Amino acid sequence: MDATPDLGTSPALGTGPDLKTGPADVPVLSGLRSPYDAADLPRLPAPGPVTHPKRAWVEQIMGMPISIHLRAPGVDARPGDPGFDPAAGRALDQAVAAAFAELREVDALFSTWIPGSQVSRLQRGELTLAEAAPLVREVADLCDVARTRTGGWFDADLPGPDGARRFDPTGLVKGWAVQRCGEHLAEALDGVLGGVDVLVNAGGDLAACCRRDDSAPFSVGIEDPIDRTRMIATVPIRVGGVATSGTAARGEHIVSPRTGRTTAELASVSVIGPSLLWADVYATAAFAQGQDAVDWLRALPGHSWLVVGRDGGVTAR
Amino acid sequence: MRRIVIAVMTTITGLALLFSYYTSTNSGTTLLGAGLPAGGGAGASIDPAATDPGTAASDPGAAATDPSTAATDQAAAATDQATPAATPKPAASAKPKATPKPAKPSGQFTGDTVDTRWGPVQVAIEVKNGRVVNSDVVQYPHDNQRDLEINQVAVPILNQEVVDRQSANIDGVSGATVTSDGYRQSLQSAFDRAHL
């Protein structure tokens, strides 16, 4: 990343002034507010947000560790602790195990690293979409929608190592799978401990599903890709997703569908929205556009975002 | 007899005036004392006794309130400093905790060895009274140069983050690296062992 020549300050990515000049009707991402706070939940006469205990589980799936964070009164109680509820403890363990199992099933279907996965077989022409599993067809349809919504900047039809284009839904599968997993898990735990807030963190892309009405939003930090000793912003989120695309994490791994080459004009693009699936797709599509990302994101309804240029300039809404 | 009555009346009047000026300024009481007739000898002796305790009583009161406001000012200043400007907590600190926590753990806790794509990662944390005071990578991948680079970048940052994460009350970070997740995974098992 350091070896890449500095592209200088673009007008769109200059520091400062753009930070709070989003359209008046759109919430400003100042690290304080998210438009998705309880957006889909009934407004109650708030008893004041409470910080409930948390507990986390982590497993290595899809080539990355995925952590599940649960929040509810008593969620951290262990056998032997006063007030430990054995039934709730079993329910939590089972639901979390099922959530990880669901992600592993998705990986078995979609991984391009597993030769026997349906996507690998699709790529080799051993399988047609019509014969593929319903979930694979669902994802293929979503990839079509994503291409349309992003004006072609997100495309599952990507060049492989040999240069030939083939179906590769990897860029969408992660967000889709994690969003789905979080929703299923929160649903499964609805009757447990009076409802459980769920946060799933998959390699820096997070899906939040808060089902309690007495809890504070999850606080998600957005890492500064230039100076990673600090977080550039925090986002309170109850229901929705936070996705970051950038070169900081795994080197250059985002390929521009237009040029077929990796893009690295920006340091990172973070998108916050009602669903991790679309936040992730939009972050990827914006990052692929390089300097044009900010203009494109400005026209994107219903999402907050934060773009960091290679010069460290931040533009956000 | 008549002079006695006059003297008594004068004294009573003087006392009444004195008490009616109980909260008045010093200059007021001085004038009043000076205005008392000679027959009000008793009144003259009451004058300083009546006013001084009053002012003496009010002075400590004022003195007592000053330090307390100063203390709350300091406390407010302290919380202002302690709270990062970007994350205001809506009266969370003032609220009594809804869930009383059991005894806070202390000691050293080592996390699981976690296999990442680049190799094994293992993290240890030091806990004092339920707070992480230090974290260290016990084992990290070093098979090739790239791993070294990744870990040199990721590890000190995350050390910082572990300590910061609790103070800033961050539930997760967007934009993290795969290696750092290996770190985090091992870290989480260390957390779990510490019952944090």
PDB file of C-alpha atoms in Angstrom, chain A residues 30-32 47-51 53-54 56 58-60 62-65 69 71 73 78 113 199 201 203-206 217-223 228-229 231 234 242-244 248-251 270, chain B residues 85-88 90 92 95 98-99 101-102 114-118 146 153-154 156-158 160-161 164-165 168-178 180-182 184-185 188 191-193 195-196:
ATOM      1  CA  SER A  30     -20.829  12.273  12.518  1.00  0.00           C
ATOM      2  CA  GLY A  31     -20.058   9.196  14.500  1.00  0.00           C
ATOM      3  CA  LEU A  32     -23.113   9.913  16.547  1.00  0.00           C
ATOM      4  CA  PRO A  47     -36.937   3.513  29.517  1.00  0.00           C
ATOM      5  CA  GLY A  48     -33.399   4.601  28.687  1.00  0.00           C
ATOM      6  CA  PRO A  49     -30.871   2.379  26.983  1.00  0.00           C
ATOM      7  CA  VAL A  50     -29.224  -0.223  29.157  1.00  0.00           C
ATOM      8  CA  THR A  51     -25.896  -1.873  28.497  1.00  0.00           C
ATOM      9  CA  PRO A  53     -23.799  -8.147  29.369  1.00  0.00           C
ATOM     10  CA  LYS A  54     -22.235  -9.549  26.223  1.00  0.00           C
ATOM     11  CA  ALA A  56     -18.907 -13.771  22.017  1.00  0.00           C
ATOM     12  CA  VAL A  58     -15.665 -17.143  17.157  1.00  0.00           C
ATOM     13  CA  GLU A  59     -15.097 -19.708  14.422  1.00  0.00           C
ATOM     14  CA  GLN A  60     -12.962 -19.827  11.318  1.00  0.00           C
ATOM     15  CA  MET A  62     -15.097 -18.808   4.706  1.00  0.00           C
ATOM     16  CA  GLY A  63     -11.383 -18.225   5.100  1.00  0.00           C
ATOM     17  CA  MET A  64     -11.847 -15.784   7.948  1.00  0.00           C
ATOM     18  CA  PRO A  65     -12.790 -15.825  11.600  1.00  0.00           C
ATOM     19  CA  HIS A  69     -21.731 -11.308  19.791  1.00  0.00           C
ATOM     20  CA  ARG A  71     -26.223  -9.205  24.302  1.00  0.00           C
ATOM     21  CA  PRO A  73     -29.246  -9.860  30.713  1.00  0.00           C
ATOM     22  CA  ARG A  78     -21.767 -19.743  33.173  1.00  0.00           C
ATOM     23  CA  TRP A 113     -11.496 -22.464  -2.783  1.00  0.00           C
ATOM     24  CA  LEU A 199     -23.965  -8.682  16.188  1.00  0.00           C
ATOM     25  CA  ASN A 201     -18.582  -9.596  12.627  1.00  0.00           C
ATOM     26  CA  GLY A 203     -13.680  -9.980   8.929  1.00  0.00           C
ATOM     27  CA  GLY A 204     -14.650  -6.362   9.488  1.00  0.00           C
ATOM     28  CA  ASP A 205     -18.119  -6.435   7.918  1.00  0.00           C
ATOM     29  CA  LEU A 206     -20.809  -6.375  10.573  1.00  0.00           C
ATOM     30  CA  PRO A 217     -27.426   0.375  19.923  1.00  0.00           C
ATOM     31  CA  PHE A 218     -24.267  -1.552  19.167  1.00  0.00           C
ATOM     32  CA  SER A 219     -21.331   0.773  18.715  1.00  0.00           C
ATOM     33  CA  VAL A 220     -19.303  -0.102  15.625  1.00  0.00           C
ATOM     34  CA  GLY A 221     -15.948   1.569  15.082  1.00  0.00           C
ATOM     35  CA  ILE A 222     -14.691   2.364  11.587  1.00  0.00           C
ATOM     36  CA  GLU A 223     -10.965   1.843  11.356  1.00  0.00           C
ATOM     37  CA  ARG A 228      -4.864   2.157  11.945  1.00  0.00           C
ATOM     38  CA  THR A 229      -4.045   2.985  15.530  1.00  0.00           C
ATOM     39  CA  MET A 231     -10.878   4.667  14.617  1.00  0.00           C
ATOM     40  CA  THR A 234     -18.159   5.173  15.446  1.00  0.00           C
ATOM     41  CA  VAL A 242     -21.582  -1.792   8.305  1.00  0.00           C
ATOM     42  CA  ALA A 243     -19.247  -2.837   5.490  1.00  0.00           C
ATOM     43  CA  THR A 244     -15.780  -1.578   4.632  1.00  0.00           C
ATOM     44  CA  ALA A 248      -5.780  -2.216   4.047  1.00  0.00           C
ATOM     45  CA  ALA A 249      -7.180  -5.623   4.872  1.00  0.00           C
ATOM     46  CA  ARG A 250      -5.936  -8.112   2.315  1.00  0.00           C
ATOM     47  CA  GLY A 251      -3.977  -6.145  -0.198  1.00  0.00           C
ATOM     48  CA  SER A 270     -17.408   2.196   4.445  1.00  0.00           C
TER      49      SER A 270
ATOM     50  CA  ALA B  85     -15.803  13.938  22.042  1.00  0.00           C
ATOM     51  CA  ALA B  86     -17.163  11.726  19.290  1.00  0.00           C
ATOM     52  CA  THR B  87     -19.133   9.411  21.559  1.00  0.00           C
ATOM     53  CA  PRO B  88     -21.399  11.122  24.042  1.00  0.00           C
ATOM     54  CA  PRO B  90     -26.648   9.757  27.186  1.00  0.00           C
ATOM     55  CA  ALA B  92     -25.260   6.252  30.997  1.00  0.00           C
ATOM     56  CA  LYS B  95     -27.394   5.502  35.868  1.00  0.00           C
ATOM     57  CA  ALA B  98     -29.026  -2.653  36.161  1.00  0.00           C
ATOM     58  CA  THR B  99     -27.043  -5.844  36.485  1.00  0.00           C
ATOM     59  CA  LYS B 101     -21.541  -7.901  38.299  1.00  0.00           C
ATOM     60  CA  PRO B 102     -19.912 -10.704  40.210  1.00  0.00           C
ATOM     61  CA  VAL B 114      -5.875 -20.009  16.304  1.00  0.00           C
ATOM     62  CA  ASP B 115      -4.909 -21.143  12.821  1.00  0.00           C
ATOM     63  CA  THR B 116      -5.144 -18.377  10.274  1.00  0.00           C
ATOM     64  CA  ARG B 117      -4.374 -18.643   6.596  1.00  0.00           C
ATOM     65  CA  TRP B 118      -0.889 -17.422   7.442  1.00  0.00           C
ATOM     66  CA  ARG B 146       4.644 -11.035   4.267  1.00  0.00           C
ATOM     67  CA  VAL B 153       1.449  -3.670  11.381  1.00  0.00           C
ATOM     68  CA  ALA B 154      -1.433  -5.419  13.051  1.00  0.00           C
ATOM     69  CA  PRO B 156       0.698  -3.020  18.161  1.00  0.00           C
ATOM     70  CA  ILE B 157      -2.421  -1.460  16.770  1.00  0.00           C
ATOM     71  CA  LEU B 158      -4.549  -4.159  18.236  1.00  0.00           C
ATOM     72  CA  GLN B 160      -3.897  -0.362  21.553  1.00  0.00           C
ATOM     73  CA  GLU B 161      -7.336  -1.362  20.481  1.00  0.00           C
ATOM     74  CA  ASP B 164      -9.197   1.357  23.965  1.00  0.00           C
ATOM     75  CA  ARG B 165     -12.015  -0.937  23.026  1.00  0.00           C
ATOM     76  CA  ALA B 168     -14.697   3.505  24.103  1.00  0.00           C
ATOM     77  CA  ASN B 169     -17.236   0.718  24.491  1.00  0.00           C
ATOM     78  CA  ILE B 170     -16.850  -0.451  20.923  1.00  0.00           C
ATOM     79  CA  ASP B 171     -18.709  -3.651  20.048  1.00  0.00           C
ATOM     80  CA  GLY B 172     -16.890  -4.290  16.792  1.00  0.00           C
ATOM     81  CA  VAL B 173     -14.582  -2.684  14.262  1.00  0.00           C
ATOM     82  CA  SER B 174     -15.246  -2.412  10.550  1.00  0.00           C
ATOM     83  CA  GLY B 175     -12.215  -2.636   8.302  1.00  0.00           C
ATOM     84  CA  ALA B 176     -10.172  -5.169  10.250  1.00  0.00           C
ATOM     85  CA  THR B 177      -7.640  -7.575   8.780  1.00  0.00           C
ATOM     86  CA  VAL B 178      -7.799 -11.314   8.554  1.00  0.00           C
ATOM     87  CA  SER B 180      -6.090  -9.308  13.241  1.00  0.00           C
ATOM     88  CA  ASP B 181      -9.158 -11.493  13.382  1.00  0.00           C
ATOM     89  CA  GLY B 182      -6.938 -14.436  14.199  1.00  0.00           C
ATOM     90  CA  ARG B 184      -9.008 -11.268  17.961  1.00  0.00           C
ATOM     91  CA  GLN B 185     -10.200 -14.839  17.975  1.00  0.00           C
ATOM     92  CA  GLN B 188     -11.694 -13.648  22.610  1.00  0.00           C
ATOM     93  CA  PHE B 191     -11.478 -12.970  27.370  1.00  0.00           C
ATOM     94  CA  ASP B 192     -13.744 -15.965  27.783  1.00  0.00           C
ATOM     95  CA  ARG B 193     -11.272 -17.569  30.167  1.00  0.00           C
ATOM     96  CA  HIS B 195     -14.920 -14.328  32.221  1.00  0.00           C
ATOM     97  CA  LEU B 196     -14.889 -10.784  30.935  1.00  0.00           C
TER      98      LEU B 196
END
